[in-house]
PDB file of C-alpha atoms in Angstrom:
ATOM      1  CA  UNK O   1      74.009 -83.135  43.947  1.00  0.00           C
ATOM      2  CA  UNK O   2      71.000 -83.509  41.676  1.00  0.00           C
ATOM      3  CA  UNK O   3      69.509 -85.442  38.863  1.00  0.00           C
ATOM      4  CA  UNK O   4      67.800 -83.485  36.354  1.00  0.00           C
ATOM      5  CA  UNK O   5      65.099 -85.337  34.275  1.00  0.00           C
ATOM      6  CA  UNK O   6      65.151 -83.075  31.015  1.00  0.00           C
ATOM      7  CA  UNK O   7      63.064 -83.471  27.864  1.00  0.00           C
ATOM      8  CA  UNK O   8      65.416 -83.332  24.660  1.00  0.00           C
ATOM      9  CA  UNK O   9      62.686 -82.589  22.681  1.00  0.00           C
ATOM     10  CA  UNK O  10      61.041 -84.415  19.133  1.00  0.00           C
ATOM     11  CA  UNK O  11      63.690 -84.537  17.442  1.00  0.00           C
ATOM     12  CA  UNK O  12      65.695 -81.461  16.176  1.00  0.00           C
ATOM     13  CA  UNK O  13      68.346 -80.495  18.392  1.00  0.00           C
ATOM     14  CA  UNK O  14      67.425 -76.405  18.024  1.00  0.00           C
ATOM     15  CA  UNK O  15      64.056 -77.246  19.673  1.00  0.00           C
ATOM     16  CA  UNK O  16      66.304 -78.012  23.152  1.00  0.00           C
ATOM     17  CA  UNK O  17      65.089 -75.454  25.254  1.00  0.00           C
ATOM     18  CA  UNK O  18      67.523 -73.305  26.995  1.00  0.00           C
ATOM     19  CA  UNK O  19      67.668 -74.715  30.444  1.00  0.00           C
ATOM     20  CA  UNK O  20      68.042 -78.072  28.937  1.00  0.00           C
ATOM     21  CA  UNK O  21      71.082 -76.642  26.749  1.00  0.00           C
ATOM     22  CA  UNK O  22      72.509 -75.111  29.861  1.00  0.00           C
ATOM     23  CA  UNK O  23      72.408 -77.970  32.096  1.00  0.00           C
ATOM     24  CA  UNK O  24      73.834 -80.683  29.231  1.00  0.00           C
ATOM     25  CA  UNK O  25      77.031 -78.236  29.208  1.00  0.00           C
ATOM     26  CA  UNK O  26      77.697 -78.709  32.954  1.00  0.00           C
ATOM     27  CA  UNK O  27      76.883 -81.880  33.289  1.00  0.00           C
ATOM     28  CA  UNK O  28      79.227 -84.352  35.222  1.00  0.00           C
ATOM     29  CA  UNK O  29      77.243 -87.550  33.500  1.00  0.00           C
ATOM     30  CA  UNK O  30      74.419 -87.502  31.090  1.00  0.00           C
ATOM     31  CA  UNK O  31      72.096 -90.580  30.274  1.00  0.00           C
ATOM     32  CA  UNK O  32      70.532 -90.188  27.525  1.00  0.00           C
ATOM     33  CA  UNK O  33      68.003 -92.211  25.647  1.00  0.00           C
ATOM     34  CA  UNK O  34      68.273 -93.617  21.684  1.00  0.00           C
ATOM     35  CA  UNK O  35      66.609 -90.987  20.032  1.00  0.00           C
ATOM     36  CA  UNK O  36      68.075 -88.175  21.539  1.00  0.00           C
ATOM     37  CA  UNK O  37      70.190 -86.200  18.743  1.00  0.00           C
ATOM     38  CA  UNK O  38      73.969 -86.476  19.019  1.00  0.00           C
ATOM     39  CA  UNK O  39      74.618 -83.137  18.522  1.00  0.00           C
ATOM     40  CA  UNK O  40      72.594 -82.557  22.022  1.00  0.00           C
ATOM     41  CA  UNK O  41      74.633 -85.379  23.855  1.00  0.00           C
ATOM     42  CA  UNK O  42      77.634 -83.561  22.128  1.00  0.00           C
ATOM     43  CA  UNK O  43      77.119 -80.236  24.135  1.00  0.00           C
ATOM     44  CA  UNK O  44      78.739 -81.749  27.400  1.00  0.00           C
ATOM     45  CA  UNK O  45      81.982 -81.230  28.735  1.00  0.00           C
ATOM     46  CA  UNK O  46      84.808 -83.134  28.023  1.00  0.00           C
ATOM     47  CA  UNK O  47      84.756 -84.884  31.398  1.00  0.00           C
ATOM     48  CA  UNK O  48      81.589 -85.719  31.531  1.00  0.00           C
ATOM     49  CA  UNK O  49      80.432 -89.620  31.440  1.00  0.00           C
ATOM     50  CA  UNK O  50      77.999 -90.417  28.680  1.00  0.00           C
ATOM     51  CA  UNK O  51      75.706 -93.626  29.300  1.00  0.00           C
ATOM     52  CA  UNK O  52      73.281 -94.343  26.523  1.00  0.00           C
ATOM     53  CA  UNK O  53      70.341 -96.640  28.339  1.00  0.00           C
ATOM     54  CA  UNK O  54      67.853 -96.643  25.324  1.00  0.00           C
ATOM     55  CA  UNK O  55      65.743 -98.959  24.542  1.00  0.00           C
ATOM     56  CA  UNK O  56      65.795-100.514  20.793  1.00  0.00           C
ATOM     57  CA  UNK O  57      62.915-102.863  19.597  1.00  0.00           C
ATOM     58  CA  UNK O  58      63.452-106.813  19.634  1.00  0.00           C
ATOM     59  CA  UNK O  59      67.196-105.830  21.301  1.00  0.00           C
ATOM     60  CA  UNK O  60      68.659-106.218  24.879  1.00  0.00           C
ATOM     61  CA  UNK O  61      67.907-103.060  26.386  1.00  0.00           C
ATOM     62  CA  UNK O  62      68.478-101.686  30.033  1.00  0.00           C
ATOM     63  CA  UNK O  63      65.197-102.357  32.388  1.00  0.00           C
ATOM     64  CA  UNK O  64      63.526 -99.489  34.448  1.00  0.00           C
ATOM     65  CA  UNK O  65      65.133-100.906  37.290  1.00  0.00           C
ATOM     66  CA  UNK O  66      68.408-100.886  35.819  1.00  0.00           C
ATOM     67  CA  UNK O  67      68.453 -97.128  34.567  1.00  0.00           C
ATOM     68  CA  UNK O  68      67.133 -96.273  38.256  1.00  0.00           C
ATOM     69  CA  UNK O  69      70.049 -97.910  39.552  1.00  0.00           C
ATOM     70  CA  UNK O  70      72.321 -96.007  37.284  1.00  0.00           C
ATOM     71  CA  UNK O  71      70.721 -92.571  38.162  1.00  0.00           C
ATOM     72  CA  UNK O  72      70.687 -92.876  41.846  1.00  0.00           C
ATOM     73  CA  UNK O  73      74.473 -93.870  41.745  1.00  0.00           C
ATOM     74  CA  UNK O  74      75.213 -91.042  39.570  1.00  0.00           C
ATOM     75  CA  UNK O  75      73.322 -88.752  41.339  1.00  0.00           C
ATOM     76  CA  UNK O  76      75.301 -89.885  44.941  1.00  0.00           C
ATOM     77  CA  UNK O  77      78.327 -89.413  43.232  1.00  0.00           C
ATOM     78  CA  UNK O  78      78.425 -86.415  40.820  1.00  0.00           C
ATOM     79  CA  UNK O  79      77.059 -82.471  41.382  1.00  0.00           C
ATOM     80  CA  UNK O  80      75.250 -82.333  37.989  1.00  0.00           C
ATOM     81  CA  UNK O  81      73.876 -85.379  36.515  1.00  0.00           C
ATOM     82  CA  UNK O  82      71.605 -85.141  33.431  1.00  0.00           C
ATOM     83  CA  UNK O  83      69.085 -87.876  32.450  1.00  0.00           C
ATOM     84  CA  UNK O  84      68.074 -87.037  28.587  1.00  0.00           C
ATOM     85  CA  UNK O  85      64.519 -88.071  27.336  1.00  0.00           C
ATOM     86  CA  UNK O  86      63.334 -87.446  24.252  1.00  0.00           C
ATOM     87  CA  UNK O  87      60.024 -85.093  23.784  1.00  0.00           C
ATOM     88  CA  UNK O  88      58.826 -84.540  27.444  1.00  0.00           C
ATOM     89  CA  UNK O  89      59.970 -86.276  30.463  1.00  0.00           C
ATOM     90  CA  UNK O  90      56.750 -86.994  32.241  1.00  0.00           C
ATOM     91  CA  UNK O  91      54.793 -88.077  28.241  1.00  0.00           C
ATOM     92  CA  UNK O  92      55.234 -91.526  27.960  1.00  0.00           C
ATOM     93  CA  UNK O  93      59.220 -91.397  29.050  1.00  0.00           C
ATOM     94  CA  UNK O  94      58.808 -93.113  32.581  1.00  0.00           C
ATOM     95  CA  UNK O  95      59.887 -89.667  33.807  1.00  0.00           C
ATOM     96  CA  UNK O  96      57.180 -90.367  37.383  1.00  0.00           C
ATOM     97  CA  UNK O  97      58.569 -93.495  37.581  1.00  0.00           C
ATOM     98  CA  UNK O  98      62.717 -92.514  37.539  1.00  0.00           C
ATOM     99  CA  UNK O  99      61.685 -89.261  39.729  1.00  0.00           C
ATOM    100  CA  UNK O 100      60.291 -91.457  42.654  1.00  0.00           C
ATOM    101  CA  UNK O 101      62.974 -93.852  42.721  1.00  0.00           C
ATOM    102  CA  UNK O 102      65.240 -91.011  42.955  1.00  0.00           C
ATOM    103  CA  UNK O 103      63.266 -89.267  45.977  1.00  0.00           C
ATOM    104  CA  UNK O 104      62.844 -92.078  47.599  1.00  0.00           C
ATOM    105  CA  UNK O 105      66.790 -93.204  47.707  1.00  0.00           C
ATOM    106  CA  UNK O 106      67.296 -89.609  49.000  1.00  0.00           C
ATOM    107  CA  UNK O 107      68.405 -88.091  45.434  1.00  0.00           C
ATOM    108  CA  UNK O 108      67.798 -84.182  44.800  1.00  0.00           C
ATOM    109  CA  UNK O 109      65.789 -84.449  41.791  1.00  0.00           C
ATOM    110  CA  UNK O 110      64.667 -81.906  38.779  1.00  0.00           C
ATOM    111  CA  UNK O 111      62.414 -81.740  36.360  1.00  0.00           C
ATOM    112  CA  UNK O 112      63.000 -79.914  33.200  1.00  0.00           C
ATOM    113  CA  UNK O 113      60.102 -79.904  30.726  1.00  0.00           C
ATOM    114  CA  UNK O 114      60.443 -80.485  26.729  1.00  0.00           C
ATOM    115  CA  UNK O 115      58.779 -79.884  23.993  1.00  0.00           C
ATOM    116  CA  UNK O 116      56.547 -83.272  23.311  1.00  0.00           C
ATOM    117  CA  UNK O 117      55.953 -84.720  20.123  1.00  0.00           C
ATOM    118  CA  UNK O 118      52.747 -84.947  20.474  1.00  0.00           C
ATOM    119  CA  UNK O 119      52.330 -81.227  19.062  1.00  0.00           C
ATOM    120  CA  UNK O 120      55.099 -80.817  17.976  1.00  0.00           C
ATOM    121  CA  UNK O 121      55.082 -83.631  15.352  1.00  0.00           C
ATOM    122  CA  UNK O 122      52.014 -82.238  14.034  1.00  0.00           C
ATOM    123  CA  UNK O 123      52.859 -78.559  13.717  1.00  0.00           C
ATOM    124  CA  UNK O 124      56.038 -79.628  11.816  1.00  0.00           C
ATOM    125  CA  UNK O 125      53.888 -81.323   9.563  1.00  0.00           C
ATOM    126  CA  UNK O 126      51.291 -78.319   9.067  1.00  0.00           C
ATOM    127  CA  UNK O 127      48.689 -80.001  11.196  1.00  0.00           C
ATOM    128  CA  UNK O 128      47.085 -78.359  14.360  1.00  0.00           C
ATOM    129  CA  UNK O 129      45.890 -80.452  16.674  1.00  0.00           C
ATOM    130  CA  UNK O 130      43.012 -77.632  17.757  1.00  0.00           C
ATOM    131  CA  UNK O 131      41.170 -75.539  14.582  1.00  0.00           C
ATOM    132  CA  UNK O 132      38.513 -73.413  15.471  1.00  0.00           C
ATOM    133  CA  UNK O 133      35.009 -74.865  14.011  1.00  0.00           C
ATOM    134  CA  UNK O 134      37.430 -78.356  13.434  1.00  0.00           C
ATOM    135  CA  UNK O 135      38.535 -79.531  16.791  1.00  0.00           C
ATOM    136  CA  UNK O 136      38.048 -78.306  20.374  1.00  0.00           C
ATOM    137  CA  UNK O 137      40.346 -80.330  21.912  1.00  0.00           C
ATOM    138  CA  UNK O 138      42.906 -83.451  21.969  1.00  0.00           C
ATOM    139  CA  UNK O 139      43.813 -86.718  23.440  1.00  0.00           C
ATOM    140  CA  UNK O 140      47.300 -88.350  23.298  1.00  0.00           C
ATOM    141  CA  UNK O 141      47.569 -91.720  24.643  1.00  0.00           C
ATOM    142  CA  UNK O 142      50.342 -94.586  23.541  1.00  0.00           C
ATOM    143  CA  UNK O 143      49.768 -97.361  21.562  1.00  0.00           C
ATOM    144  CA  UNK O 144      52.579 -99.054  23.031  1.00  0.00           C
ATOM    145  CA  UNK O 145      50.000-101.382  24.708  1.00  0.00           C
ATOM    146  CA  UNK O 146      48.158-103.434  22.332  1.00  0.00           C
ATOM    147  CA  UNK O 147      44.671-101.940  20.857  1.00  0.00           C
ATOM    148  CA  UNK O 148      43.013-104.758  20.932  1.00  0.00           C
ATOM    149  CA  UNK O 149      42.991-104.771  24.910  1.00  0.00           C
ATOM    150  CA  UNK O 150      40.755-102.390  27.077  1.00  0.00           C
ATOM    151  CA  UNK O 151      43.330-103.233  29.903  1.00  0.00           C
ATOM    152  CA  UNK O 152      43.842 -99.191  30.193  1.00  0.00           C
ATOM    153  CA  UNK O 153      42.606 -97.530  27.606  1.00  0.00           C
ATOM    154  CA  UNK O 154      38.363 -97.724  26.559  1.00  0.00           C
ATOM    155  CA  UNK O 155      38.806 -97.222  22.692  1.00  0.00           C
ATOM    156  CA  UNK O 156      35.245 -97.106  21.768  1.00  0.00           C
ATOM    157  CA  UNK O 157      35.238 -93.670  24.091  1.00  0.00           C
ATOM    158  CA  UNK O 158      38.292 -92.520  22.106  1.00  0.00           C
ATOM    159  CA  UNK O 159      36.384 -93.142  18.644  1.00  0.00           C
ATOM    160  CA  UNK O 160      33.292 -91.351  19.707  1.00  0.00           C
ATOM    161  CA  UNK O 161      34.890 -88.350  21.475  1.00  0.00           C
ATOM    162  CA  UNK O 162      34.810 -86.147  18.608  1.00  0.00           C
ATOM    163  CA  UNK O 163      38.392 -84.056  19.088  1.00  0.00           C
ATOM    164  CA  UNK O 164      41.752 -85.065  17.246  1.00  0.00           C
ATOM    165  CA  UNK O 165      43.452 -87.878  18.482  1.00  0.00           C
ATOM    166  CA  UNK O 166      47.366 -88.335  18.734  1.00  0.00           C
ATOM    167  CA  UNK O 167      48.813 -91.514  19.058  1.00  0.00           C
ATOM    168  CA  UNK O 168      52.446 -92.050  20.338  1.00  0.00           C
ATOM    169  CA  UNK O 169      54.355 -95.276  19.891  1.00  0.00           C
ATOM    170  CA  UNK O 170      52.295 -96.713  17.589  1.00  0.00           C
ATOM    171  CA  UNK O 171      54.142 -97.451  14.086  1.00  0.00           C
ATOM    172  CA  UNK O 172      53.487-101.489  14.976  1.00  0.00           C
ATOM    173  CA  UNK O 173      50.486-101.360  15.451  1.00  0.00           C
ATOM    174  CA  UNK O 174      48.736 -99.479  12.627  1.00  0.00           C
ATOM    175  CA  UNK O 175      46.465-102.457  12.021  1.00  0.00           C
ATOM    176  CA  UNK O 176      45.268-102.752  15.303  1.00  0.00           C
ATOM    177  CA  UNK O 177      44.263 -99.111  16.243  1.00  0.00           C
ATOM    178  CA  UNK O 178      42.414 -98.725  13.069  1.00  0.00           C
ATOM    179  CA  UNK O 179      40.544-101.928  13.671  1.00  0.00           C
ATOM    180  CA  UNK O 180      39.701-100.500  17.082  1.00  0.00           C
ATOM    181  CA  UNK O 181      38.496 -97.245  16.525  1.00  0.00           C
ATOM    182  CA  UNK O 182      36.501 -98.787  13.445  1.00  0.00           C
ATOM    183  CA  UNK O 183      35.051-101.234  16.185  1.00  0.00           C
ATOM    184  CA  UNK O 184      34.288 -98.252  18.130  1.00  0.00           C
ATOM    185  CA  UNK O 185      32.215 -96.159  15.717  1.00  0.00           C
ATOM    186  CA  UNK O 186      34.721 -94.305  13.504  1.00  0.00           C
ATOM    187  CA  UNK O 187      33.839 -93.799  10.100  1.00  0.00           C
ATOM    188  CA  UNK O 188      36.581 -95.706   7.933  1.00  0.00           C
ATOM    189  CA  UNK O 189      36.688 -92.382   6.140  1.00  0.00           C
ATOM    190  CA  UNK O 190      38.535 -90.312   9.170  1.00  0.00           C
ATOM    191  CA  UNK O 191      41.321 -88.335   7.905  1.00  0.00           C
ATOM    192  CA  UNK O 192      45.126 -90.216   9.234  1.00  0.00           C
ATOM    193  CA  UNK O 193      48.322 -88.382   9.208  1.00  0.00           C
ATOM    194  CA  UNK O 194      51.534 -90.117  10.227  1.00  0.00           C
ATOM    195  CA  UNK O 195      54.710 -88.019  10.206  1.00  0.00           C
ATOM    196  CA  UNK O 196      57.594 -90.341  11.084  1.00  0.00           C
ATOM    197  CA  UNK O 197      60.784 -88.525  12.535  1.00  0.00           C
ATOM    198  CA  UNK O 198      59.399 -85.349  13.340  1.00  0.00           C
ATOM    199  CA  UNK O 199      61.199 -82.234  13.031  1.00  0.00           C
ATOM    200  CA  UNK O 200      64.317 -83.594  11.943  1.00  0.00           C
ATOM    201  CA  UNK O 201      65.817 -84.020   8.377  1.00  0.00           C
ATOM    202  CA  UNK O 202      64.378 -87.759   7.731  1.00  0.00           C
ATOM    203  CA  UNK O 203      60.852 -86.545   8.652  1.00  0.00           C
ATOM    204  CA  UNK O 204      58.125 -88.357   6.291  1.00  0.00           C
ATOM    205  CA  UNK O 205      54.101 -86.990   6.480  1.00  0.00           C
ATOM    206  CA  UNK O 206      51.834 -90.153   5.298  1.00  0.00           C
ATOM    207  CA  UNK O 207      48.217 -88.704   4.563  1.00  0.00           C
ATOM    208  CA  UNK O 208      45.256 -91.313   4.527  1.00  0.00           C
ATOM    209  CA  UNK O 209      42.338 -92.160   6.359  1.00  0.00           C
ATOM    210  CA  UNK O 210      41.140 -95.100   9.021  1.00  0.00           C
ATOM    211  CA  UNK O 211      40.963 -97.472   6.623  1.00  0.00           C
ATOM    212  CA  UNK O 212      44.011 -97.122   4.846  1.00  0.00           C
ATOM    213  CA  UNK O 213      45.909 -96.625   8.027  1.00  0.00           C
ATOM    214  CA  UNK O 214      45.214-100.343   8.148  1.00  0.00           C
ATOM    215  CA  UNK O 215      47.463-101.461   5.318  1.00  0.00           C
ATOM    216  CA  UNK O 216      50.419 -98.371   5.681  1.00  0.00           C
ATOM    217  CA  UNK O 217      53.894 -99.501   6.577  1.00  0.00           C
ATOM    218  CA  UNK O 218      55.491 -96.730   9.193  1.00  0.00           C
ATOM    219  CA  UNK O 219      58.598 -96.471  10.696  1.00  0.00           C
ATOM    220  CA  UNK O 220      59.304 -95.428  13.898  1.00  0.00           C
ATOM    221  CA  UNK O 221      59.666 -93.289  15.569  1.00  0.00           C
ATOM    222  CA  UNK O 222      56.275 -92.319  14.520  1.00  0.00           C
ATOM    223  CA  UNK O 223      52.873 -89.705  15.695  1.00  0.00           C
ATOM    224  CA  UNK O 224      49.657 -90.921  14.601  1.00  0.00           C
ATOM    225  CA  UNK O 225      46.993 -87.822  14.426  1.00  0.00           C
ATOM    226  CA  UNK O 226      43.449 -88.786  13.765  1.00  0.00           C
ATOM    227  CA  UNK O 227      40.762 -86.994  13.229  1.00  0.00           C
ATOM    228  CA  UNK O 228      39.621 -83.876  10.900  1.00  0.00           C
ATOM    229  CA  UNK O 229      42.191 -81.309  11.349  1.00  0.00           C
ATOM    230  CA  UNK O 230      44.744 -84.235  10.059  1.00  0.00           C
ATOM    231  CA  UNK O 231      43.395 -83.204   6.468  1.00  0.00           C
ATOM    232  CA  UNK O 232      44.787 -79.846   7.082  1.00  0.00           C
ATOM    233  CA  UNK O 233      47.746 -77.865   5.753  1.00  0.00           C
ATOM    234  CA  UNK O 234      47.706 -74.980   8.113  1.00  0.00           C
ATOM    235  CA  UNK O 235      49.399 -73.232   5.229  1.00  0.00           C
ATOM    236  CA  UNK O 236      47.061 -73.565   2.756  1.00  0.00           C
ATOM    237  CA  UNK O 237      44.300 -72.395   4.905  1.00  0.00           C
ATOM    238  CA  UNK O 238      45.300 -69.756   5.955  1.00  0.00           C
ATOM    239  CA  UNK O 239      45.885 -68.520   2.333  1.00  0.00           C
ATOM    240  CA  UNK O 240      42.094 -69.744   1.332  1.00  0.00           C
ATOM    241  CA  UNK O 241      40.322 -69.462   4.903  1.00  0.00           C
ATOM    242  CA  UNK O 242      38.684 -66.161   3.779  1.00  0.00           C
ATOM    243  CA  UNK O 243      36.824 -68.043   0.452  1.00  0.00           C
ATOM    244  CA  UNK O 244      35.390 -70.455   3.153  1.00  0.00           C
ATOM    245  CA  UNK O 245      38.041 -73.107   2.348  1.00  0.00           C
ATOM    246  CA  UNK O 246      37.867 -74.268   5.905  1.00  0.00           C
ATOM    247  CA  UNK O 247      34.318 -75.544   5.511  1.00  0.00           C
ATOM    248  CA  UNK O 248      35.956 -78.937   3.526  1.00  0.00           C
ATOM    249  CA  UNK O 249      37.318 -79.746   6.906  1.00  0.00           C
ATOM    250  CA  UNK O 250      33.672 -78.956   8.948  1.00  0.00           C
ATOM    251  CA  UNK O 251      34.366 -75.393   9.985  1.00  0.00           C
ATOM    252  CA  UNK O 252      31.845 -72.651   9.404  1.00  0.00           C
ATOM    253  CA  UNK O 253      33.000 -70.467   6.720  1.00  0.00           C
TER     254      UNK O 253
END
């Protein structure tokens, strides 16, 4: 008897990965969160039991406690239980937190990795989140705490670090992160891309910078990339890189 914690994915049910796929089709119960795609929750059998425990803004939603509850039954009384999470299980999905309730009620426990929006919402839109001469490196963090605290996060370090920045769960709270990182030293010039609903058919790339991130309306589920490289089209330079087009973006031509 085990529970496997799988990441569905951003979005598009072809980015499943195999094991995932595999383990949905023999699943005796799958619990599955809101924005996994149906045609994923569609692969199980027949017989299995299908709980949907996602959690929809400003609407009665399960608690962590109560989903724990759920798996560690499940997983007592079924072989092959499948929790679904979309993107990765252990980026922002509470995947550490369901994994050591289930070890500690005695549960045989999995995890599957997926592929996280985080890069994936940016490659779908053209955008990598590394470019030689651009960006050296990345952060993702979650807005889903407010900006305007320093609780957990130190903002002013994230607006002077100098690599792209990815920001998950923050369609809200536009206003506030740009008024942080603006607070922290950003020029209000910083190239913004939003893509809402990565990788799948509804997918929408905003371009803008730090200031106008400030007054954009986004829907959710949305990835926030700041920083150079959001300017880019990967396409288009790698048709113009060799006239030096990369130097708009800083790069050395």
């Amino acid at each position: 008897m085990t529970v496997h914690l799988v990441g569905a994915g951003p979005g598009d049910p072809d980015l499943l990965t195999v094991r995932a796929a595999n383990l949905v089709r023999q699943a005796d119960a799958v619990v599955y969160d809101r924005l996994v795609d149906q045609a994923v929750i569609e692969l199980a059998p027949p017989w299995a039991e299908l709980i949907c425990v996602g959690k929809t803004p400003g609407a009665p939603s399960p608690s962590q406690d109560e989903i724990n509850a759920i798996l560690i039954d499940r997983g007592r009384r079924f072989e092959h239980v499948v929790r679904l999470k979309g993107g990765d299980p252990f980026v922002f999905g509470r995947g550490g937190e369901e994994a050591s309730a289930l070890r500690a009620a005695g549960v045989d426990t999995e995890i599957v990795p997926g592929v996280t929006s985080a890069v994936a919402a940016p490659a779908a839109a053209g955008i990598p989140v590394t470019l030689r001469g651009v960006s050296s490196g990345f952060t993702v963090v979650t807005a889903h705490q407010d900006p305007s605290s320093d609780r957990w996060l130190n903002w002013d370090a994230l607006a002077q670090a100098g690599t792209t920045l990815v920001i998950l769960m923050g369609a809200a709270r536009t206003e506030q992160i740009a008024d942080r990182l603006r607070a922290g030293g950003m020029a209000s010039s910083t190239p913004v891309a939003v893509i809402s609903a990565a990788t799948t058919p509804r997918q929408q790339i905003d371009r803008t910078d730090l200031a106008g991130l400030r007054h954009l309306r986004v829907a959710s589920p949305a990835t926030i990339v700041v920083g150079a490289v959001a300017a880019a089209d990967v396409l288009a330079l790698s048709e113009l890189s060799a006239s030096g087009a990369l130097t708009s973006l800083g790069a050395a031509p």
